[in-house]
Short mmCIF file of C-alpha atoms and ligand atoms in Angstrom, two decimals:
data_model
loop_
_atom_site.label_atom_id
_atom_site.label_comp_id
_atom_site.label_asym_id
_atom_site.label_seq_id
_atom_site.Cartn_x
_atom_site.Cartn_y
_atom_site.Cartn_z
CA MET P 733 34.91 3.41 10.50
CA THR P 734 32.19 5.89 11.28
CA PHE P 735 29.21 6.99 9.31
CA SER P 736 30.24 9.79 7.01
CA ALA P 737 28.30 12.19 4.46
CA ASP P 738 29.68 10.12 1.59
CA GLN P 739 28.58 6.72 2.94
CA ARG P 740 26.35 4.85 0.37
CA ALA P 741 24.46 1.58 0.90
CA ASN P 742 25.68 -1.71 -0.74
CA ILE P 743 23.59 -1.85 -3.73
CA ASP P 744 24.95 -5.26 -4.86
CA ARG P 745 23.87 -6.95 -1.35
CA TYR P 746 20.50 -5.08 -1.74
CA TRP P 747 19.94 -6.32 -5.29
CA SER P 748 20.93 -9.82 -4.20
CA THR P 749 18.19 -9.97 -1.31
CA ILE P 750 15.58 -8.71 -3.78
CA GLU P 751 16.66 -11.65 -6.34
CA SER P 752 16.38 -14.16 -3.32
CA SER P 753 12.84 -12.86 -2.61
CA ALA P 754 11.97 -13.11 -6.31
CA GLU P 755 12.44 -16.85 -5.96
CA ILE P 756 9.67 -17.32 -3.36
CA GLY P 757 5.98 -17.41 -4.75
CA LYS P 758 6.64 -17.05 -8.52
CA GLY P 759 3.59 -16.21 -10.49
CA ARG P 760 3.67 -15.52 -14.15
CA THR P 761 7.15 -15.39 -15.78
CA GLY P 762 9.13 -12.67 -14.23
CA GLY P 763 6.46 -11.75 -11.80
CA LEU P 764 5.34 -13.02 -8.23
CA SER P 765 2.04 -14.29 -6.76
CA ARG P 766 2.89 -14.19 -2.98
CA LEU P 767 -0.52 -13.76 -1.43
CA THR P 768 -0.79 -12.82 2.26
CA LEU P 769 -0.83 -15.74 4.72
CA THR P 770 -0.19 -18.34 2.20
CA ASP P 771 2.83 -21.00 2.42
CA ASP P 772 4.89 -18.72 0.13
CA ASP P 773 4.23 -15.72 2.28
CA ARG P 774 5.47 -17.93 5.43
CA ARG P 775 8.75 -18.80 3.37
CA MET P 776 9.44 -15.19 2.62
CA ARG P 777 8.82 -14.18 6.19
CA ASP P 778 11.19 -17.00 7.45
CA LEU P 779 13.90 -15.55 5.19
CA PHE P 780 13.31 -11.98 6.31
CA VAL P 781 13.46 -12.95 9.97
CA ASN P 782 16.62 -14.96 9.44
CA TRP P 783 18.04 -11.91 7.64
CA CYS P 784 17.12 -9.66 10.59
CA ARG P 785 18.80 -11.97 13.17
CA GLU P 786 21.77 -12.06 10.93
CA ALA P 787 21.99 -8.49 11.00
CA GLY P 788 21.65 -8.49 14.75
CA LEU P 789 17.99 -7.23 15.22
CA THR P 790 15.69 -8.40 17.92
CA VAL P 791 12.61 -9.66 16.14
CA GLU P 792 9.24 -9.35 17.49
CA ILE P 793 5.80 -10.47 15.77
CA ASP P 794 2.53 -8.84 16.55
CA GLU P 795 -0.98 -10.40 16.84
CA LEU P 796 -1.54 -9.58 13.16
CA GLY P 797 1.86 -10.99 12.04
CA ASN P 798 3.54 -7.86 11.43
CA ILE P 799 7.25 -8.35 11.84
CA PHE P 800 9.51 -5.60 13.64
CA GLY P 801 13.23 -6.04 13.88
CA ARG P 802 14.89 -3.61 16.30
CA ARG P 803 18.23 -2.23 16.34
CA GLU P 804 19.00 -0.57 19.64
CA GLY P 805 20.20 2.99 19.82
CA THR P 806 22.78 4.50 22.30
CA ASP P 807 19.64 5.87 24.22
CA PRO P 808 17.01 2.99 24.29
CA THR P 809 14.69 5.40 26.30
CA LEU P 810 13.89 7.49 22.95
CA ALA P 811 11.12 6.60 20.58
CA PRO P 812 12.37 4.42 17.52
CA VAL P 813 12.73 5.60 13.85
CA MET P 814 10.71 3.18 12.05
CA ILE P 815 11.10 2.08 8.42
CA GLY P 816 8.89 -0.39 6.51
CA SER P 817 6.62 -1.87 3.76
CA HIS P 818 5.30 -5.13 2.59
CA LEU P 819 6.34 -8.35 1.37
CA ASP P 820 3.13 -9.66 0.12
CA THR P 821 2.03 -9.11 -3.64
CA GLN P 822 -0.85 -9.03 -5.71
CA ILE P 823 -2.00 -12.20 -7.62
CA ASN P 824 -0.13 -10.95 -10.64
CA GLY P 825 2.30 -9.00 -8.88
CA GLY P 826 5.89 -7.94 -9.38
CA ARG P 827 9.29 -8.20 -7.67
CA PHE P 828 9.41 -4.70 -6.31
CA ASP P 829 6.03 -3.32 -5.23
CA GLY P 830 6.66 -3.37 -1.33
CA ILE P 831 9.47 -5.57 -1.36
CA ALA P 832 11.93 -3.00 -2.42
CA GLY P 833 11.02 -0.96 0.67
CA VAL P 834 11.31 -3.79 3.12
CA LEU P 835 14.55 -4.91 1.90
CA ALA P 836 15.78 -1.31 1.63
CA SER P 837 15.11 -0.92 5.43
CA LEU P 838 17.13 -4.05 5.91
CA GLU P 839 19.90 -2.69 3.87
CA VAL P 840 20.08 0.48 5.97
CA VAL P 841 20.75 -1.57 8.94
CA ARG P 842 23.43 -3.74 7.31
CA SER P 843 24.97 -0.60 5.88
CA LEU P 844 24.88 0.99 9.48
CA ASN P 845 26.41 -2.38 10.74
CA ASP P 846 29.24 -2.28 8.15
CA CYS P 847 30.57 1.03 9.47
CA GLY P 848 29.79 0.27 13.27
CA HIS P 849 27.60 3.29 13.63
CA VAL P 850 25.14 3.25 16.23
CA THR P 851 22.25 5.87 16.19
CA LYS P 852 21.14 7.58 19.25
CA ARG P 853 17.57 6.34 18.65
CA PRO P 854 16.60 2.68 17.90
CA ILE P 855 15.82 1.94 14.40
CA VAL P 856 12.83 -0.51 13.81
CA ILE P 857 12.31 -2.13 10.37
CA VAL P 858 8.98 -3.62 9.45
CA ASP P 859 6.90 -5.84 7.33
CA TRP P 860 3.33 -5.10 7.52
CA THR P 861 0.85 -8.10 6.86
CA ASN P 862 -1.62 -7.82 4.00
CA GLU P 863 -0.75 -4.60 2.46
CA GLU P 864 -2.31 -5.68 -0.90
CA GLY P 865 -5.68 -6.77 0.16
CA ALA P 866 -5.55 -9.16 -2.71
CA ARG P 867 -6.62 -12.15 -0.55
CA PHE P 868 -8.29 -10.62 2.30
CA SER P 869 -10.01 -7.11 1.60
CA PRO P 870 -9.56 -4.39 2.48
CA PRO P 871 -5.80 -3.58 1.96
CA MET P 872 -3.46 -2.16 4.67
CA VAL P 873 -5.52 -3.50 7.38
CA ALA P 874 -2.43 -4.55 9.67
CA SER P 875 -1.05 -1.00 9.50
CA GLY P 876 -4.41 0.17 9.94
CA CYS P 877 -5.17 -1.82 13.08
CA PHE P 878 -1.66 -0.58 14.38
CA VAL P 879 -2.63 2.87 14.36
CA GLY P 880 -6.14 2.22 15.74
CA ALA P 881 -8.29 2.39 12.51
CA TYR P 882 -9.47 -1.22 12.83
CA GLU P 883 -9.86 -3.90 15.58
CA VAL P 884 -7.64 -6.83 15.81
CA ASP P 885 -10.91 -9.19 16.19
CA TRP P 886 -12.48 -7.63 13.12
CA VAL P 887 -9.28 -8.21 10.99
CA LYS P 888 -9.01 -11.70 12.14
CA GLN P 889 -12.59 -12.56 10.88
CA LEU P 890 -12.09 -11.34 7.42
CA VAL P 891 -12.85 -14.15 4.83
CA SER P 892 -10.96 -14.58 1.65
CA ASP P 893 -12.68 -15.54 -1.74
CA ASP P 894 -11.53 -19.02 -1.25
CA GLY P 895 -13.27 -19.23 2.09
CA ALA P 896 -10.17 -19.02 4.33
CA ARG P 897 -10.24 -16.95 7.38
CA PHE P 898 -7.52 -14.51 8.20
CA GLY P 899 -6.97 -15.53 11.81
CA GLU P 900 -6.84 -19.14 11.03
CA GLU P 901 -4.29 -18.70 8.15
CA LEU P 902 -2.10 -16.58 10.47
CA HIS P 903 -2.21 -19.25 12.93
CA ARG P 904 -1.51 -21.93 10.13
CA ILE P 905 1.65 -20.27 8.94
CA GLY P 906 2.93 -19.66 12.59
CA TYR P 907 2.85 -15.92 12.49
CA ASP P 908 0.09 -15.04 14.93
CA GLY P 909 2.54 -13.36 17.56
CA HIS P 910 2.18 -12.13 21.05
CA LYS P 911 2.90 -8.54 20.79
CA PRO P 912 -0.24 -6.38 20.64
CA CYS P 913 -0.89 -4.77 17.49
CA LYS P 914 -0.78 -1.20 18.83
CA ALA P 915 1.66 1.52 18.07
CA GLY P 916 3.62 2.89 20.81
CA ASP P 917 5.69 6.12 20.81
CA ILE P 918 7.29 6.48 17.08
CA ASP P 919 9.72 9.15 16.39
CA ALA P 920 9.24 9.01 12.68
CA TYR P 921 8.04 6.37 9.86
CA PHE P 922 9.83 6.20 6.59
CA GLU P 923 8.81 4.18 3.53
CA LEU P 924 10.68 3.79 0.22
CA HIS P 925 8.36 2.41 -2.46
CA ILE P 926 8.62 2.20 -6.30
CA GLU P 927 6.41 4.85 -7.87
CA GLN P 928 3.81 2.88 -9.55
CA GLY P 929 3.34 5.55 -12.10
CA PRO P 930 5.15 6.56 -15.12
CA ILE P 931 6.35 10.15 -14.12
CA LEU P 932 9.93 9.43 -12.75
CA ASP P 933 10.81 7.17 -15.58
CA LEU P 934 9.62 9.35 -18.09
CA GLU P 935 11.37 12.46 -16.92
CA LYS P 936 14.42 10.21 -16.16
CA ARG P 937 14.36 11.11 -12.58
CA ASP P 938 16.35 9.51 -9.80
CA VAL P 939 14.13 10.04 -6.85
CA GLY P 940 10.59 11.23 -5.95
CA VAL P 941 10.33 13.08 -2.65
CA VAL P 942 6.51 12.21 -1.97
CA THR P 943 4.68 15.33 -0.66
CA GLY P 944 1.22 13.59 0.19
CA GLY P 945 -1.22 11.58 -1.94
CA TYR P 946 -3.73 12.40 -4.35
CA PRO P 947 -6.95 13.03 -2.26
CA SER P 948 -9.12 9.72 -3.03
CA TYR P 949 -12.65 9.03 -2.18
CA GLY P 950 -14.31 5.76 -2.55
CA MET P 951 -17.69 4.18 -2.05
CA ARG P 952 -19.37 0.84 -1.70
CA VAL P 953 -22.98 0.95 -2.79
CA ARG P 954 -25.83 -1.52 -2.62
CA PHE P 955 -28.58 -1.48 -5.25
CA ASN P 956 -32.11 -3.08 -4.35
CA GLY P 957 -34.22 -4.26 -7.22
CA ARG P 958 -36.74 -7.16 -7.86
CA THR P 959 -36.20 -10.41 -9.57
CA ALA P 960 -38.63 -11.02 -12.49
CA HIS P 961 -38.74 -13.12 -15.97
CA THR P 962 -36.68 -11.40 -18.52
CA GLY P 963 -39.18 -12.16 -21.26
CA PRO P 964 -42.58 -10.94 -20.29
CA THR P 965 -41.73 -8.24 -17.88
CA PRO P 966 -42.21 -4.92 -19.61
CA MET P 967 -39.28 -2.17 -19.45
CA ASP P 968 -41.44 0.04 -17.16
CA LEU P 969 -41.94 -2.68 -14.60
CA ARG P 970 -38.31 -3.73 -14.57
CA HIS P 971 -36.04 -3.08 -11.48
CA ASN P 972 -32.79 -4.65 -12.63
CA ALA P 973 -30.11 -4.10 -9.80
CA LEU P 974 -27.51 -5.39 -12.14
CA ILE P 975 -28.26 -2.56 -14.67
CA ALA P 976 -28.39 -0.10 -11.81
CA GLY P 977 -24.70 -1.05 -10.89
CA ALA P 978 -23.60 -1.20 -14.49
CA ARG P 979 -24.98 2.55 -15.08
CA TRP P 980 -23.24 3.71 -11.82
CA LEU P 981 -19.86 2.06 -12.98
CA THR P 982 -19.98 3.73 -16.44
CA ALA P 983 -21.07 6.97 -15.07
CA VAL P 984 -18.02 7.12 -12.60
CA ASP P 985 -15.73 5.98 -15.42
CA ASP P 986 -17.00 9.06 -17.53
CA ILE P 987 -16.38 11.34 -14.41
CA GLY P 988 -12.71 10.21 -14.83
CA TRP P 989 -12.64 11.13 -18.43
CA ASP P 990 -14.24 14.52 -17.75
CA PHE P 991 -11.54 15.40 -15.28
CA ALA P 992 -8.44 13.60 -17.03
CA VAL P 993 -6.78 16.75 -18.41
CA GLY P 994 -6.19 17.88 -14.95
CA ASP P 995 -4.92 14.29 -14.13
CA GLY P 996 -8.21 13.36 -12.36
CA LYS P 997 -8.90 9.52 -12.39
CA ALA P 998 -12.13 7.39 -11.71
CA THR P 999 -12.41 3.75 -11.28
CA GLY P 1000 -15.21 1.37 -11.61
CA ALA P 1001 -13.60 -1.43 -9.33
CA ARG P 1002 -16.21 -3.91 -8.52
CA LEU P 1003 -19.70 -5.27 -9.69
CA ALA P 1004 -21.36 -8.30 -8.19
CA ALA P 1005 -24.99 -9.01 -8.69
CA TRP P 1006 -27.39 -11.63 -7.58
CA PRO P 1007 -28.71 -13.95 -9.26
CA ASN P 1008 -26.62 -12.68 -12.18
CA LYS P 1009 -28.26 -15.39 -14.37
CA PRO P 1010 -29.80 -15.11 -17.79
CA GLY P 1011 -33.41 -15.55 -17.72
CA ILE P 1012 -33.99 -13.42 -14.60
CA LEU P 1013 -33.53 -9.76 -13.50
CA SER P 1014 -31.02 -9.44 -10.56
CA ASP P 1015 -32.44 -8.07 -7.36
CA THR P 1016 -29.30 -6.81 -5.70
CA ALA P 1017 -26.07 -5.64 -6.82
CA GLN P 1018 -23.01 -4.37 -4.87
CA ALA P 1019 -20.51 -1.98 -6.67
CA ILE P 1020 -17.36 -0.17 -5.60
CA CYS P 1021 -15.83 2.89 -7.30
CA ASP P 1022 -13.42 5.47 -6.36
CA VAL P 1023 -12.23 9.11 -7.77
CA ARG P 1024 -8.85 10.80 -7.23
CA HIS P 1025 -7.42 14.09 -8.20
CA PRO P 1026 -4.21 16.01 -7.19
CA ASP P 1027 -6.35 19.13 -6.46
CA PRO P 1028 -8.35 18.72 -3.25
CA ALA P 1029 -11.45 20.94 -4.40
CA THR P 1030 -11.63 19.07 -7.60
CA ALA P 1031 -11.42 15.70 -5.99
CA ARG P 1032 -14.39 16.95 -3.81
CA VAL P 1033 -16.38 17.81 -6.93
CA MET P 1034 -15.59 14.36 -8.51
CA ALA P 1035 -16.72 12.55 -5.23
CA GLU P 1036 -20.16 14.75 -5.20
CA LYS P 1037 -20.50 13.78 -8.82
CA MET P 1038 -20.05 10.08 -8.06
CA ARG P 1039 -22.45 10.31 -5.24
CA ARG P 1040 -25.15 11.94 -7.42
CA ALA P 1041 -24.60 9.32 -10.03
CA VAL P 1042 -25.46 6.47 -7.49
CA PHE P 1043 -29.05 7.70 -7.07
CA GLU P 1044 -29.49 8.69 -10.92
CA SER P 1045 -28.24 5.00 -12.00
CA ALA P 1046 -30.55 3.63 -9.40
CA ALA P 1047 -33.61 5.66 -10.70
CA ARG P 1048 -32.74 4.94 -14.29
CA ALA P 1049 -33.16 1.26 -13.42
CA GLY P 1050 -35.99 1.55 -11.09
CA CYS P 1051 -33.94 0.45 -8.05
CA GLU P 1052 -33.14 1.77 -4.73
CA ALA P 1053 -29.55 2.71 -3.67
CA GLU P 1054 -27.81 2.48 -0.37
CA ILE P 1055 -24.42 3.78 0.38
CA GLU P 1056 -22.90 0.94 2.57
CA ASP P 1057 -19.47 2.50 3.12
CA GLU P 1058 -17.35 5.40 2.18
CA TRP P 1059 -13.85 6.33 2.66
CA PHE P 1060 -11.15 9.12 1.95
CA TRP P 1061 -7.34 9.11 1.94
CA GLY P 1062 -4.53 11.08 0.69
CA GLY P 1063 -3.97 14.88 0.88
CA ASP P 1064 -1.12 16.61 2.44
CA ILE P 1065 -0.47 14.03 5.13
CA PHE P 1066 3.20 13.65 5.10
CA ASP P 1067 5.58 15.69 7.60
CA GLY P 1068 6.91 18.81 6.28
CA GLU P 1069 9.99 18.53 8.28
CA MET P 1070 10.74 15.03 7.17
CA VAL P 1071 9.87 16.00 3.54
CA GLY P 1072 12.34 18.75 3.54
CA GLN P 1073 15.16 16.70 5.05
CA ILE P 1074 14.70 13.80 2.10
CA ARG P 1075 14.83 16.78 -0.36
CA ALA P 1076 17.76 18.25 1.18
CA GLU P 1077 19.47 14.73 0.89
CA ALA P 1078 18.49 14.18 -2.64
CA LYS P 1079 20.07 17.77 -3.50
CA ARG P 1080 23.12 17.12 -1.50
CA MET P 1081 23.85 13.62 -3.45
CA ASN P 1082 23.19 15.48 -6.56
CA TYR P 1083 20.41 13.28 -7.56
CA ASN P 1084 17.83 14.28 -10.24
CA TRP P 1085 14.75 14.62 -8.01
CA ARG P 1086 11.26 16.07 -7.92
CA ASP P 1087 8.47 16.42 -5.55
CA ILE P 1088 5.64 14.12 -6.38
CA GLN P 1089 2.32 12.91 -5.11
CA SER P 1090 1.42 9.37 -4.49
CA GLN P 1091 -1.61 8.04 -6.36
CA ALA P 1092 -1.70 4.62 -4.72
CA GLY P 1093 -2.61 3.63 -1.28
CA HIS P 1094 0.37 2.64 1.07
CA ASP P 1095 0.87 1.67 4.75
CA ALA P 1096 2.42 5.09 5.37
CA TYR P 1097 -1.09 6.62 4.91
CA PHE P 1098 -2.12 4.98 8.12
CA LEU P 1099 1.22 5.62 10.08
CA ALA P 1100 0.76 9.27 8.95
CA ARG P 1101 -2.41 9.45 11.38
CA HIS P 1102 0.30 8.36 14.31
CA CYS P 1103 3.50 9.90 13.91
CA PRO P 1104 5.40 11.97 11.32
CA THR P 1105 5.73 10.28 8.24
CA ALA P 1106 7.34 10.36 4.75
CA MET P 1107 7.85 8.37 1.56
CA ILE P 1108 10.57 8.25 -0.89
CA PHE P 1109 9.55 7.07 -4.60
CA THR P 1110 11.93 5.31 -6.96
CA PRO P 1111 11.36 4.90 -10.72
CA CYS P 1112 9.99 1.58 -12.38
CA LYS P 1113 9.96 0.93 -16.02
CA GLY P 1114 6.99 2.59 -17.77
CA GLY P 1115 5.06 2.72 -14.31
CA ILE P 1116 4.03 -0.80 -15.02
CA THR P 1117 2.97 -2.27 -11.57
CA HIS P 1118 0.52 -4.96 -10.09
CA ASN P 1119 1.72 -6.80 -13.06
CA ASN P 1120 4.28 -9.72 -13.65
CA GLU P 1121 6.39 -7.32 -16.15
CA GLU P 1122 6.82 -4.75 -13.18
CA SER P 1123 10.76 -3.85 -13.66
CA CYS P 1124 13.50 -1.98 -12.03
CA ASP P 1125 17.37 -1.94 -12.55
CA PRO P 1126 19.68 -1.43 -9.60
CA SER P 1127 20.35 1.95 -10.78
CA ASP P 1128 16.75 2.75 -10.40
CA LEU P 1129 16.53 1.90 -6.86
CA ALA P 1130 20.10 2.94 -5.60
CA PRO P 1131 19.38 6.88 -5.46
CA GLY P 1132 16.19 6.21 -3.18
CA LEU P 1133 18.09 3.83 -1.06
CA ASN P 1134 20.88 6.27 -0.30
CA VAL P 1135 18.41 9.04 0.34
CA LEU P 1136 16.45 6.62 2.62
CA LEU P 1137 19.81 5.76 4.40
CA HIS P 1138 20.96 9.22 5.17
CA SER P 1139 17.46 10.57 5.87
CA VAL P 1140 17.10 7.83 8.51
CA VAL P 1141 20.35 8.59 10.20
CA ALA P 1142 19.85 12.15 10.51
CA ARG P 1143 16.39 11.55 12.19
CA ALA P 1144 17.89 8.83 14.41
CA ASP P 1145 20.81 10.85 15.61
CA ARG P 1146 18.77 13.72 16.76
ZN1 LIG A 2606 2.92 -1.64 -2.39
#
């Protein structure tokens, strides 16, 4: 048997691996709470490594715990085609976010084994450590380090809210590998992911061809004030950093509403103040916000309004503000040729597809800095995600899986 144009992945086998994964690290009913570098993460990794070995892959672990399973090509000197996503989840996560993508990459390999097709280029499937950033912030650190955006030592010293250190937890679960966390030559990177938004489900589409990400700007700001008694201190002598932070969060939320008609979004994501007690005004606050919009120029306007709101909010509360960190992601980062290939496969297989922009962060954003990259979205019920009620049927995932299979083989055979 050879690989033919009407080859399809084995959806039942794929679905059973998803169900096995959903047994590890159960959270609230129906969901998962499989935080990175926990015992449950180790159990899931062990299972994935076993599946990779059973599929004949050579498994390597790098120094940040990224797991690579390599299927050799007929010409091992060629750069590999890589497919991946993540097996960790949010604290109130679902069974598909990330997992659908990693296990789809495994199913691609298994399907090729079924028909005995060996591609010209090697295929490497990958599970990225700590995509979610739910235990160790920021997210996507291991794929980021892989492409040179972060240093290994910096990642290893990250501390979780429960006081654990990334490097020590990685060692404890036995996944501090020897392979350097550094991308070599990669021909292409594919990632399949559930949409995490409502569009495909609402429009009853089979597949989303991801053309890029919403341009997104974020900021971490420190507000500095002065502690004082809440009773006797007159309003004009107050420097309450908690209020400066709170004003900034609500100002940014308002920016989201102002641009909502064009699908702009703004998030007040975090506010931490000190001492944050009754009876005393807070002298420091740290706040995190972000804005995003499908149109790059509008996203820039929203970002500028967010920036000005920092200083206005600080002034209203008699405080000083300092922007500690700023970031940008998204835009037209995906490879035009790969996007075209994915679109062509979706058309050829008669799926109901549409172009779509990603609104969430993904490991693929970092890979796109290093090599040609593209993503495939599958529908999920109501767009519900980062929630135990995240839900998909096999029929939601099969079209995306088949598009992935054929797109990968087309790329790996050239
Ligand atoms: Zn994800």
